[in-house]
């Protein structure tokens, strides 16, 4: 049956409209509407989790919202692997400290991923320092006093960290090398359990991200002896840096970055980076960064790729010199 002229015109108009809609796709060509996931490889309550929740609120828009998914285990590898295997539409991102992408793959005999091959950097968002702390009732009130005790009692110098392969793990390893005797590493799944055992007297000290320790330090439950930043921090003006305390090798600043699967379209990751830049500049995110004691540090995907390469090169020599390898 022939189509009437008016109907054919309508059909042509509809077809043209559909074609125009296809051509005029948004700059975010694949990212799905609805719920998107921000994977974090560490438990609730830590720096990564708190930062992820603050960022998720600012990344949300009218078309989609973000939910933080804590996928813990294997030194952050499980969360990274979940993003690697996710549908590559931009709907799954990894928020992670630098060690998960630069140090961990070099430590494990069979890492779950290859950072350069399996991921594309989206943006760097912030950085923070680490700190060495003892129990609030400890007789050690300085790095020198604690190091003297540790040198005499290496087998009793247990140090808690958020997990094997983390920056704090290597800080403890390097401190042991400076003392001339290996210390006893006690890895936990996240920051909070290790801090609880420090306050309970089950471990002698801890290396941990500074943001998670300040509240307990101010309450007198732990005592921060030194920070790993290049300069003293405004939040702890009376606490020296390790360099000031005579241990410049124990200087370490860790960044946090967002990564997507390497299979995600370049236009999508570029748009994601722009969204992150907008979010990080918001008053709400700046206030959250101040509350979390992290330093905002937006850098685009290309700059983050350079950071990854620099850190991988830095850790490679240290890993080889220590001989540490994880199963």
PDB file of C-alpha atoms in Angstrom:
ATOM      1  CA  UNK A   1       0.000   0.000   0.000  1.00  0.00           C
ATOM      2  CA  UNK A   2       1.534   3.396  -0.984  1.00  0.00           C
ATOM      3  CA  UNK A   3       2.324   5.851   1.810  1.00  0.00           C
ATOM      4  CA  UNK A   4       0.370   9.136   1.569  1.00  0.00           C
ATOM      5  CA  UNK A   5       2.448  12.227   0.769  1.00  0.00           C
ATOM      6  CA  UNK A   6       1.869  13.836   4.174  1.00  0.00           C
ATOM      7  CA  UNK A   7       2.827  10.618   5.938  1.00  0.00           C
ATOM      8  CA  UNK A   8       5.975  10.274   3.858  1.00  0.00           C
ATOM      9  CA  UNK A   9       6.964  13.841   4.719  1.00  0.00           C
ATOM     10  CA  UNK A  10       6.392  13.073   8.379  1.00  0.00           C
ATOM     11  CA  UNK A  11       8.444   9.907   8.125  1.00  0.00           C
ATOM     12  CA  UNK A  12      11.292  11.769   6.426  1.00  0.00           C
ATOM     13  CA  UNK A  13      11.187  14.481   9.077  1.00  0.00           C
ATOM     14  CA  UNK A  14      11.282  11.913  11.860  1.00  0.00           C
ATOM     15  CA  UNK A  15      14.167  10.089  10.198  1.00  0.00           C
ATOM     16  CA  UNK A  16      16.088  13.353   9.818  1.00  0.00           C
ATOM     17  CA  UNK A  17      15.469  14.210  13.456  1.00  0.00           C
ATOM     18  CA  UNK A  18      16.749  10.822  14.547  1.00  0.00           C
ATOM     19  CA  UNK A  19      19.877  11.265  12.432  1.00  0.00           C
ATOM     20  CA  UNK A  20      20.478  14.720  13.870  1.00  0.00           C
ATOM     21  CA  UNK A  21      20.093  13.362  17.387  1.00  0.00           C
ATOM     22  CA  UNK A  22      22.623  10.665  16.578  1.00  0.00           C
ATOM     23  CA  UNK A  23      25.106  13.173  15.176  1.00  0.00           C
ATOM     24  CA  UNK A  24      24.617  15.659  18.009  1.00  0.00           C
ATOM     25  CA  UNK A  25      25.649  13.226  20.732  1.00  0.00           C
ATOM     26  CA  UNK A  26      26.807  14.796  23.990  1.00  0.00           C
ATOM     27  CA  UNK A  27      30.539  15.274  24.604  1.00  0.00           C
ATOM     28  CA  UNK A  28      30.302  12.399  27.077  1.00  0.00           C
ATOM     29  CA  UNK A  29      29.546   9.830  24.384  1.00  0.00           C
ATOM     30  CA  UNK A  30      29.281   6.656  26.399  1.00  0.00           C
ATOM     31  CA  UNK A  31      28.944   7.474  30.093  1.00  0.00           C
ATOM     32  CA  UNK A  32      25.602   6.047  31.192  1.00  0.00           C
ATOM     33  CA  UNK A  33      22.853   7.962  32.889  1.00  0.00           C
ATOM     34  CA  UNK A  34      21.627   6.814  36.267  1.00  0.00           C
ATOM     35  CA  UNK A  35      23.994   5.344  38.843  1.00  0.00           C
ATOM     36  CA  UNK A  36      27.757   5.381  38.367  1.00  0.00           C
ATOM     37  CA  UNK A  37      30.302   3.737  40.644  1.00  0.00           C
ATOM     38  CA  UNK A  38      33.370   5.139  42.325  1.00  0.00           C
ATOM     39  CA  UNK A  39      35.447   2.174  43.484  1.00  0.00           C
ATOM     40  CA  UNK A  40      37.645   2.533  46.569  1.00  0.00           C
ATOM     41  CA  UNK A  41      39.978  -0.264  47.648  1.00  0.00           C
ATOM     42  CA  UNK A  42      39.855   0.503  51.363  1.00  0.00           C
ATOM     43  CA  UNK A  43      37.255   0.280  54.148  1.00  0.00           C
ATOM     44  CA  UNK A  44      34.824   2.948  55.281  1.00  0.00           C
ATOM     45  CA  UNK A  45      36.251   5.549  57.630  1.00  0.00           C
ATOM     46  CA  UNK A  46      39.661   5.957  55.986  1.00  0.00           C
ATOM     47  CA  UNK A  47      40.986   8.799  53.860  1.00  0.00           C
ATOM     48  CA  UNK A  48      40.186   7.133  50.524  1.00  0.00           C
ATOM     49  CA  UNK A  49      36.603   6.390  51.534  1.00  0.00           C
ATOM     50  CA  UNK A  50      35.917   9.850  52.990  1.00  0.00           C
ATOM     51  CA  UNK A  51      37.471  11.550  49.981  1.00  0.00           C
ATOM     52  CA  UNK A  52      35.466   9.344  47.628  1.00  0.00           C
ATOM     53  CA  UNK A  53      32.172  10.187  49.302  1.00  0.00           C
ATOM     54  CA  UNK A  54      32.876  13.911  49.206  1.00  0.00           C
ATOM     55  CA  UNK A  55      33.890  13.739  45.548  1.00  0.00           C
ATOM     56  CA  UNK A  56      30.886  11.599  44.605  1.00  0.00           C
ATOM     57  CA  UNK A  57      28.534  14.295  45.898  1.00  0.00           C
ATOM     58  CA  UNK A  58      30.198  16.957  43.765  1.00  0.00           C
ATOM     59  CA  UNK A  59      30.379  14.806  40.629  1.00  0.00           C
ATOM     60  CA  UNK A  60      26.662  14.057  40.725  1.00  0.00           C
ATOM     61  CA  UNK A  61      24.534  15.974  38.245  1.00  0.00           C
ATOM     62  CA  UNK A  62      20.969  15.987  36.990  1.00  0.00           C
ATOM     63  CA  UNK A  63      21.483  12.944  34.787  1.00  0.00           C
ATOM     64  CA  UNK A  64      23.459  10.670  37.088  1.00  0.00           C
ATOM     65  CA  UNK A  65      24.675  10.123  40.613  1.00  0.00           C
ATOM     66  CA  UNK A  66      27.725   8.353  41.999  1.00  0.00           C
ATOM     67  CA  UNK A  67      27.871   5.693  44.663  1.00  0.00           C
ATOM     68  CA  UNK A  68      31.077   4.715  46.463  1.00  0.00           C
ATOM     69  CA  UNK A  69      31.752   0.993  46.411  1.00  0.00           C
ATOM     70  CA  UNK A  70      34.330  -0.216  48.937  1.00  0.00           C
ATOM     71  CA  UNK A  71      35.984  -3.284  47.460  1.00  0.00           C
ATOM     72  CA  UNK A  72      38.758  -4.107  49.882  1.00  0.00           C
ATOM     73  CA  UNK A  73      41.579  -6.617  49.748  1.00  0.00           C
ATOM     74  CA  UNK A  74      44.888  -7.456  48.064  1.00  0.00           C
ATOM     75  CA  UNK A  75      46.380  -4.035  48.860  1.00  0.00           C
ATOM     76  CA  UNK A  76      43.729  -2.212  46.843  1.00  0.00           C
ATOM     77  CA  UNK A  77      44.009  -4.507  43.831  1.00  0.00           C
ATOM     78  CA  UNK A  78      40.447  -5.834  44.052  1.00  0.00           C
ATOM     79  CA  UNK A  79      38.941  -2.395  43.490  1.00  0.00           C
ATOM     80  CA  UNK A  80      41.338  -1.678  40.639  1.00  0.00           C
ATOM     81  CA  UNK A  81      40.564  -5.007  39.024  1.00  0.00           C
ATOM     82  CA  UNK A  82      36.826  -4.351  39.294  1.00  0.00           C
ATOM     83  CA  UNK A  83      37.267  -1.175  37.254  1.00  0.00           C
ATOM     84  CA  UNK A  84      39.527  -2.949  34.772  1.00  0.00           C
ATOM     85  CA  UNK A  85      36.819  -5.552  34.150  1.00  0.00           C
ATOM     86  CA  UNK A  86      33.837  -3.174  34.233  1.00  0.00           C
ATOM     87  CA  UNK A  87      31.802  -2.276  31.163  1.00  0.00           C
ATOM     88  CA  UNK A  88      34.015   0.386  29.508  1.00  0.00           C
ATOM     89  CA  UNK A  89      31.383   3.100  29.307  1.00  0.00           C
ATOM     90  CA  UNK A  90      32.807   5.547  31.853  1.00  0.00           C
ATOM     91  CA  UNK A  91      30.355   4.459  34.520  1.00  0.00           C
ATOM     92  CA  UNK A  92      33.003   2.862  36.762  1.00  0.00           C
ATOM     93  CA  UNK A  93      35.972   4.815  38.098  1.00  0.00           C
ATOM     94  CA  UNK A  94      38.746   4.007  40.554  1.00  0.00           C
ATOM     95  CA  UNK A  95      39.739   6.509  43.238  1.00  0.00           C
ATOM     96  CA  UNK A  96      43.016   5.360  44.699  1.00  0.00           C
ATOM     97  CA  UNK A  97      46.188   6.384  46.468  1.00  0.00           C
ATOM     98  CA  UNK A  98      49.239   6.324  44.253  1.00  0.00           C
ATOM     99  CA  UNK A  99      50.776   3.212  45.805  1.00  0.00           C
ATOM    100  CA  UNK A 100      48.029   0.974  44.383  1.00  0.00           C
ATOM    101  CA  UNK A 101      48.974   1.972  40.844  1.00  0.00           C
ATOM    102  CA  UNK A 102      52.732   2.462  41.186  1.00  0.00           C
ATOM    103  CA  UNK A 103      54.072   0.317  44.042  1.00  0.00           C
ATOM    104  CA  UNK A 104      51.712  -2.631  44.510  1.00  0.00           C
ATOM    105  CA  UNK A 105      52.069  -4.051  40.957  1.00  0.00           C
ATOM    106  CA  UNK A 106      55.833  -4.194  41.475  1.00  0.00           C
ATOM    107  CA  UNK A 107      55.575  -6.021  44.795  1.00  0.00           C
ATOM    108  CA  UNK A 108      53.229  -8.865  43.919  1.00  0.00           C
ATOM    109  CA  UNK A 109      54.523 -11.931  42.114  1.00  0.00           C
ATOM    110  CA  UNK A 110      51.310 -12.080  40.109  1.00  0.00           C
ATOM    111  CA  UNK A 111      49.708  -8.619  40.092  1.00  0.00           C
ATOM    112  CA  UNK A 112      46.102  -8.453  38.967  1.00  0.00           C
ATOM    113  CA  UNK A 113      46.763  -5.713  36.435  1.00  0.00           C
ATOM    114  CA  UNK A 114      49.319  -3.699  34.524  1.00  0.00           C
ATOM    115  CA  UNK A 115      48.796  -0.023  35.298  1.00  0.00           C
ATOM    116  CA  UNK A 116      50.060   1.282  31.968  1.00  0.00           C
ATOM    117  CA  UNK A 117      48.208  -1.282  29.866  1.00  0.00           C
ATOM    118  CA  UNK A 118      44.910  -1.625  31.726  1.00  0.00           C
ATOM    119  CA  UNK A 119      44.060   1.904  32.888  1.00  0.00           C
ATOM    120  CA  UNK A 120      43.839   5.442  31.621  1.00  0.00           C
ATOM    121  CA  UNK A 121      44.523   8.290  34.082  1.00  0.00           C
ATOM    122  CA  UNK A 122      41.596  10.691  34.404  1.00  0.00           C
ATOM    123  CA  UNK A 123      42.768  13.244  36.972  1.00  0.00           C
ATOM    124  CA  UNK A 124      44.835  13.763  40.094  1.00  0.00           C
ATOM    125  CA  UNK A 125      42.710  15.235  42.888  1.00  0.00           C
ATOM    126  CA  UNK A 126      44.827  15.763  46.004  1.00  0.00           C
ATOM    127  CA  UNK A 127      47.794  14.643  48.043  1.00  0.00           C
ATOM    128  CA  UNK A 128      48.681  14.102  51.695  1.00  0.00           C
ATOM    129  CA  UNK A 129      51.554  13.172  53.961  1.00  0.00           C
ATOM    130  CA  UNK A 130      52.096  10.274  56.340  1.00  0.00           C
ATOM    131  CA  UNK A 131      53.113  10.334  59.974  1.00  0.00           C
ATOM    132  CA  UNK A 132      54.809   8.184  62.581  1.00  0.00           C
ATOM    133  CA  UNK A 133      52.823   7.898  65.790  1.00  0.00           C
ATOM    134  CA  UNK A 134      53.072   6.105  69.123  1.00  0.00           C
ATOM    135  CA  UNK A 135      50.537   5.533  71.880  1.00  0.00           C
ATOM    136  CA  UNK A 136      49.497   8.698  73.682  1.00  0.00           C
ATOM    137  CA  UNK A 137      50.961   7.395  76.951  1.00  0.00           C
ATOM    138  CA  UNK A 138      54.277   6.339  75.405  1.00  0.00           C
ATOM    139  CA  UNK A 139      57.432   7.668  77.086  1.00  0.00           C
ATOM    140  CA  UNK A 140      58.806   8.558  73.640  1.00  0.00           C
ATOM    141  CA  UNK A 141      58.232  12.218  72.883  1.00  0.00           C
ATOM    142  CA  UNK A 142      60.602  12.631  69.940  1.00  0.00           C
ATOM    143  CA  UNK A 143      61.786  10.751  66.880  1.00  0.00           C
ATOM    144  CA  UNK A 144      65.279  10.534  68.379  1.00  0.00           C
ATOM    145  CA  UNK A 145      63.997   8.921  71.578  1.00  0.00           C
ATOM    146  CA  UNK A 146      61.826   6.439  69.725  1.00  0.00           C
ATOM    147  CA  UNK A 147      64.551   5.530  67.246  1.00  0.00           C
ATOM    148  CA  UNK A 148      67.012   4.929  70.088  1.00  0.00           C
ATOM    149  CA  UNK A 149      64.540   2.551  71.721  1.00  0.00           C
ATOM    150  CA  UNK A 150      63.748   0.838  68.410  1.00  0.00           C
ATOM    151  CA  UNK A 151      67.439   0.362  67.657  1.00  0.00           C
ATOM    152  CA  UNK A 152      67.837  -1.436  70.973  1.00  0.00           C
ATOM    153  CA  UNK A 153      64.573  -3.390  70.630  1.00  0.00           C
ATOM    154  CA  UNK A 154      63.956  -4.156  66.934  1.00  0.00           C
ATOM    155  CA  UNK A 155      61.968  -7.330  67.586  1.00  0.00           C
ATOM    156  CA  UNK A 156      59.587  -5.378  69.825  1.00  0.00           C
ATOM    157  CA  UNK A 157      59.205  -2.525  67.365  1.00  0.00           C
ATOM    158  CA  UNK A 158      55.970  -3.582  65.727  1.00  0.00           C
ATOM    159  CA  UNK A 159      54.497  -1.073  63.305  1.00  0.00           C
ATOM    160  CA  UNK A 160      50.920  -1.040  62.042  1.00  0.00           C
ATOM    161  CA  UNK A 161      50.085  -0.092  58.452  1.00  0.00           C
ATOM    162  CA  UNK A 162      46.917  -0.054  56.297  1.00  0.00           C
ATOM    163  CA  UNK A 163      48.185  -3.135  54.470  1.00  0.00           C
ATOM    164  CA  UNK A 164      51.075  -4.812  52.673  1.00  0.00           C
ATOM    165  CA  UNK A 165      52.463  -2.944  49.719  1.00  0.00           C
ATOM    166  CA  UNK A 166      51.306   0.439  51.000  1.00  0.00           C
ATOM    167  CA  UNK A 167      53.410   3.562  51.374  1.00  0.00           C
ATOM    168  CA  UNK A 168      53.483   3.089  55.180  1.00  0.00           C
ATOM    169  CA  UNK A 169      54.767  -0.471  54.688  1.00  0.00           C
ATOM    170  CA  UNK A 170      57.774   0.891  52.845  1.00  0.00           C
ATOM    171  CA  UNK A 171      58.284   3.725  55.320  1.00  0.00           C
ATOM    172  CA  UNK A 172      58.634   1.126  58.066  1.00  0.00           C
ATOM    173  CA  UNK A 173      60.995  -0.878  55.883  1.00  0.00           C
ATOM    174  CA  UNK A 174      63.147   2.173  55.226  1.00  0.00           C
ATOM    175  CA  UNK A 175      63.169   3.095  58.910  1.00  0.00           C
ATOM    176  CA  UNK A 176      64.392  -0.404  59.726  1.00  0.00           C
ATOM    177  CA  UNK A 177      67.184  -0.005  57.195  1.00  0.00           C
ATOM    178  CA  UNK A 178      68.241   3.262  58.812  1.00  0.00           C
ATOM    179  CA  UNK A 179      68.264   1.555  62.205  1.00  0.00           C
ATOM    180  CA  UNK A 180      70.242  -1.382  60.861  1.00  0.00           C
ATOM    181  CA  UNK A 181      67.619  -3.937  61.926  1.00  0.00           C
ATOM    182  CA  UNK A 182      64.305  -4.939  60.313  1.00  0.00           C
ATOM    183  CA  UNK A 183      61.198  -3.932  62.216  1.00  0.00           C
ATOM    184  CA  UNK A 184      58.114  -6.113  62.620  1.00  0.00           C
ATOM    185  CA  UNK A 185      55.432  -5.238  60.076  1.00  0.00           C
ATOM    186  CA  UNK A 186      51.823  -5.720  61.220  1.00  0.00           C
ATOM    187  CA  UNK A 187      49.538  -5.080  58.229  1.00  0.00           C
ATOM    188  CA  UNK A 188      45.839  -4.383  58.699  1.00  0.00           C
ATOM    189  CA  UNK A 189      42.952  -4.079  56.288  1.00  0.00           C
ATOM    190  CA  UNK A 190      42.680  -0.320  56.392  1.00  0.00           C
ATOM    191  CA  UNK A 191      43.762   2.433  58.747  1.00  0.00           C
ATOM    192  CA  UNK A 192      41.288   2.297  61.624  1.00  0.00           C
ATOM    193  CA  UNK A 193      42.015  -1.236  62.953  1.00  0.00           C
ATOM    194  CA  UNK A 194      45.724  -0.459  63.206  1.00  0.00           C
ATOM    195  CA  UNK A 195      45.061   2.780  65.053  1.00  0.00           C
ATOM    196  CA  UNK A 196      42.774   0.953  67.465  1.00  0.00           C
ATOM    197  CA  UNK A 197      45.514  -1.549  68.248  1.00  0.00           C
ATOM    198  CA  UNK A 198      48.034   1.260  68.695  1.00  0.00           C
ATOM    199  CA  UNK A 199      45.752   2.925  71.219  1.00  0.00           C
ATOM    200  CA  UNK A 200      45.205  -0.455  72.866  1.00  0.00           C
ATOM    201  CA  UNK A 201      48.935  -1.106  73.206  1.00  0.00           C
ATOM    202  CA  UNK A 202      49.061  -4.073  70.823  1.00  0.00           C
ATOM    203  CA  UNK A 203      51.642  -2.431  68.507  1.00  0.00           C
ATOM    204  CA  UNK A 204      54.538  -0.107  69.255  1.00  0.00           C
ATOM    205  CA  UNK A 205      53.911   2.467  66.540  1.00  0.00           C
ATOM    206  CA  UNK A 206      52.205   3.127  63.254  1.00  0.00           C
ATOM    207  CA  UNK A 207      52.909   4.731  59.921  1.00  0.00           C
ATOM    208  CA  UNK A 208      49.613   5.915  58.485  1.00  0.00           C
ATOM    209  CA  UNK A 209      48.102   8.667  56.355  1.00  0.00           C
ATOM    210  CA  UNK A 210      48.151  11.851  58.392  1.00  0.00           C
ATOM    211  CA  UNK A 211      44.489  12.815  57.820  1.00  0.00           C
ATOM    212  CA  UNK A 212      43.196   9.762  59.679  1.00  0.00           C
ATOM    213  CA  UNK A 213      45.454  10.361  62.692  1.00  0.00           C
ATOM    214  CA  UNK A 214      44.903  14.004  63.580  1.00  0.00           C
ATOM    215  CA  UNK A 215      41.712  13.535  65.566  1.00  0.00           C
ATOM    216  CA  UNK A 216      43.326  10.911  67.806  1.00  0.00           C
ATOM    217  CA  UNK A 217      46.489  13.002  68.192  1.00  0.00           C
ATOM    218  CA  UNK A 218      44.517  16.059  69.273  1.00  0.00           C
ATOM    219  CA  UNK A 219      42.581  13.944  71.751  1.00  0.00           C
ATOM    220  CA  UNK A 220      45.846  12.675  73.265  1.00  0.00           C
ATOM    221  CA  UNK A 221      45.171   9.056  72.390  1.00  0.00           C
ATOM    222  CA  UNK A 222      48.172   8.860  70.071  1.00  0.00           C
ATOM    223  CA  UNK A 223      51.264  11.041  69.719  1.00  0.00           C
ATOM    224  CA  UNK A 224      52.523  12.020  66.283  1.00  0.00           C
ATOM    225  CA  UNK A 225      56.312  12.222  66.356  1.00  0.00           C
ATOM    226  CA  UNK A 226      57.096  13.305  62.784  1.00  0.00           C
ATOM    227  CA  UNK A 227      55.518  13.859  59.383  1.00  0.00           C
ATOM    228  CA  UNK A 228      56.791  12.800  55.966  1.00  0.00           C
ATOM    229  CA  UNK A 229      56.061  16.115  54.225  1.00  0.00           C
ATOM    230  CA  UNK A 230      58.869  18.356  52.930  1.00  0.00           C
ATOM    231  CA  UNK A 231      57.814  21.172  55.304  1.00  0.00           C
ATOM    232  CA  UNK A 232      56.003  21.388  58.606  1.00  0.00           C
ATOM    233  CA  UNK A 233      52.238  21.408  58.324  1.00  0.00           C
ATOM    234  CA  UNK A 234      49.947  24.218  59.414  1.00  0.00           C
ATOM    235  CA  UNK A 235      47.765  21.690  61.225  1.00  0.00           C
ATOM    236  CA  UNK A 236      50.772  20.410  63.234  1.00  0.00           C
ATOM    237  CA  UNK A 237      53.159  23.351  63.592  1.00  0.00           C
ATOM    238  CA  UNK A 238      54.991  21.809  66.560  1.00  0.00           C
ATOM    239  CA  UNK A 239      55.629  18.441  64.894  1.00  0.00           C
ATOM    240  CA  UNK A 240      58.902  18.186  62.939  1.00  0.00           C
ATOM    241  CA  UNK A 241      59.396  16.652  59.536  1.00  0.00           C
ATOM    242  CA  UNK A 242      61.557  13.550  59.273  1.00  0.00           C
ATOM    243  CA  UNK A 243      64.132  15.641  57.435  1.00  0.00           C
ATOM    244  CA  UNK A 244      64.327  18.015  60.395  1.00  0.00           C
ATOM    245  CA  UNK A 245      64.664  15.005  62.686  1.00  0.00           C
ATOM    246  CA  UNK A 246      67.678  13.808  60.711  1.00  0.00           C
ATOM    247  CA  UNK A 247      65.983  11.240  58.460  1.00  0.00           C
ATOM    248  CA  UNK A 248      65.471  12.817  55.011  1.00  0.00           C
ATOM    249  CA  UNK A 249      65.006   9.395  53.391  1.00  0.00           C
ATOM    250  CA  UNK A 250      61.690   9.072  55.215  1.00  0.00           C
ATOM    251  CA  UNK A 251      60.046  11.807  53.160  1.00  0.00           C
ATOM    252  CA  UNK A 252      56.953  10.733  51.230  1.00  0.00           C
ATOM    253  CA  UNK A 253      53.881  12.500  49.855  1.00  0.00           C
ATOM    254  CA  UNK A 254      51.119  10.395  48.323  1.00  0.00           C
ATOM    255  CA  UNK A 255      48.676  11.603  45.703  1.00  0.00           C
ATOM    256  CA  UNK A 256      45.162  10.379  44.984  1.00  0.00           C
ATOM    257  CA  UNK A 257      44.032   9.860  41.420  1.00  0.00           C
ATOM    258  CA  UNK A 258      41.021   8.796  39.377  1.00  0.00           C
ATOM    259  CA  UNK A 259      41.441   6.077  36.762  1.00  0.00           C
ATOM    260  CA  UNK A 260      39.188   4.435  34.192  1.00  0.00           C
ATOM    261  CA  UNK A 261      39.526   1.248  32.203  1.00  0.00           C
ATOM    262  CA  UNK A 262      41.895   1.670  29.261  1.00  0.00           C
ATOM    263  CA  UNK A 263      39.014   0.588  27.016  1.00  0.00           C
ATOM    264  CA  UNK A 264      36.960   3.697  27.799  1.00  0.00           C
ATOM    265  CA  UNK A 265      36.760   6.131  24.879  1.00  0.00           C
ATOM    266  CA  UNK A 266      39.196   9.057  25.009  1.00  0.00           C
ATOM    267  CA  UNK A 267      36.375  11.581  24.628  1.00  0.00           C
ATOM    268  CA  UNK A 268      34.703  10.089  27.683  1.00  0.00           C
ATOM    269  CA  UNK A 269      37.787  10.266  29.894  1.00  0.00           C
ATOM    270  CA  UNK A 270      38.459  13.831  28.747  1.00  0.00           C
ATOM    271  CA  UNK A 271      34.941  14.805  29.734  1.00  0.00           C
ATOM    272  CA  UNK A 272      35.319  12.997  33.050  1.00  0.00           C
ATOM    273  CA  UNK A 273      38.492  14.958  33.721  1.00  0.00           C
ATOM    274  CA  UNK A 274      36.643  18.214  33.092  1.00  0.00           C
ATOM    275  CA  UNK A 275      33.905  17.154  35.481  1.00  0.00           C
ATOM    276  CA  UNK A 276      36.490  16.339  38.147  1.00  0.00           C
ATOM    277  CA  UNK A 277      38.139  19.724  37.660  1.00  0.00           C
ATOM    278  CA  UNK A 278      34.808  21.446  38.184  1.00  0.00           C
ATOM    279  CA  UNK A 279      34.080  19.340  41.258  1.00  0.00           C
ATOM    280  CA  UNK A 280      37.482  19.980  42.846  1.00  0.00           C
ATOM    281  CA  UNK A 281      37.048  23.749  42.454  1.00  0.00           C
ATOM    282  CA  UNK A 282      33.678  23.800  44.214  1.00  0.00           C
ATOM    283  CA  UNK A 283      33.481  25.448  47.655  1.00  0.00           C
ATOM    284  CA  UNK A 284      32.026  22.226  49.048  1.00  0.00           C
ATOM    285  CA  UNK A 285      34.979  20.143  47.850  1.00  0.00           C
ATOM    286  CA  UNK A 286      37.522  22.675  49.078  1.00  0.00           C
ATOM    287  CA  UNK A 287      35.832  22.594  52.483  1.00  0.00           C
ATOM    288  CA  UNK A 288      35.862  18.791  52.436  1.00  0.00           C
ATOM    289  CA  UNK A 289      39.574  18.766  51.582  1.00  0.00           C
ATOM    290  CA  UNK A 290      40.278  21.056  54.525  1.00  0.00           C
ATOM    291  CA  UNK A 291      38.194  18.860  56.815  1.00  0.00           C
ATOM    292  CA  UNK A 292      39.970  15.727  55.596  1.00  0.00           C
ATOM    293  CA  UNK A 293      43.412  17.382  55.896  1.00  0.00           C
ATOM    294  CA  UNK A 294      44.319  16.708  52.262  1.00  0.00           C
ATOM    295  CA  UNK A 295      45.808  19.229  49.840  1.00  0.00           C
ATOM    296  CA  UNK A 296      43.719  19.817  46.680  1.00  0.00           C
ATOM    297  CA  UNK A 297      45.845  19.102  43.629  1.00  0.00           C
ATOM    298  CA  UNK A 298      43.951  18.908  40.372  1.00  0.00           C
ATOM    299  CA  UNK A 299      46.035  17.718  37.422  1.00  0.00           C
ATOM    300  CA  UNK A 300      44.675  16.390  34.153  1.00  0.00           C
ATOM    301  CA  UNK A 301      45.080  12.883  32.791  1.00  0.00           C
ATOM    302  CA  UNK A 302      48.307  13.621  30.918  1.00  0.00           C
ATOM    303  CA  UNK A 303      49.944  15.087  34.015  1.00  0.00           C
ATOM    304  CA  UNK A 304      48.730  12.151  36.100  1.00  0.00           C
ATOM    305  CA  UNK A 305      50.253   9.744  33.583  1.00  0.00           C
ATOM    306  CA  UNK A 306      53.608  11.454  34.139  1.00  0.00           C
ATOM    307  CA  UNK A 307      53.192  11.164  37.913  1.00  0.00           C
ATOM    308  CA  UNK A 308      52.501   7.447  37.561  1.00  0.00           C
ATOM    309  CA  UNK A 309      55.648   6.950  35.498  1.00  0.00           C
ATOM    310  CA  UNK A 310      57.796   8.968  37.907  1.00  0.00           C
ATOM    311  CA  UNK A 311      56.567   7.034  40.931  1.00  0.00           C
ATOM    312  CA  UNK A 312      56.959   3.681  39.211  1.00  0.00           C
ATOM    313  CA  UNK A 313      60.575   4.560  38.438  1.00  0.00           C
ATOM    314  CA  UNK A 314      61.171   5.712  42.004  1.00  0.00           C
ATOM    315  CA  UNK A 315      59.711   2.600  43.614  1.00  0.00           C
ATOM    316  CA  UNK A 316      61.417   0.201  41.223  1.00  0.00           C
ATOM    317  CA  UNK A 317      64.849   0.758  42.748  1.00  0.00           C
ATOM    318  CA  UNK A 318      63.562   0.605  46.317  1.00  0.00           C
ATOM    319  CA  UNK A 319      61.641  -2.612  45.701  1.00  0.00           C
ATOM    320  CA  UNK A 320      64.709  -4.221  44.172  1.00  0.00           C
ATOM    321  CA  UNK A 321      66.947  -3.109  47.035  1.00  0.00           C
ATOM    322  CA  UNK A 322      64.642  -4.421  49.766  1.00  0.00           C
ATOM    323  CA  UNK A 323      63.808  -7.721  48.091  1.00  0.00           C
ATOM    324  CA  UNK A 324      60.200  -7.507  49.313  1.00  0.00           C
ATOM    325  CA  UNK A 325      57.788  -9.635  47.290  1.00  0.00           C
ATOM    326  CA  UNK A 326      54.196 -10.493  48.096  1.00  0.00           C
ATOM    327  CA  UNK A 327      52.068 -13.477  47.128  1.00  0.00           C
TER     328      UNK A 327
END
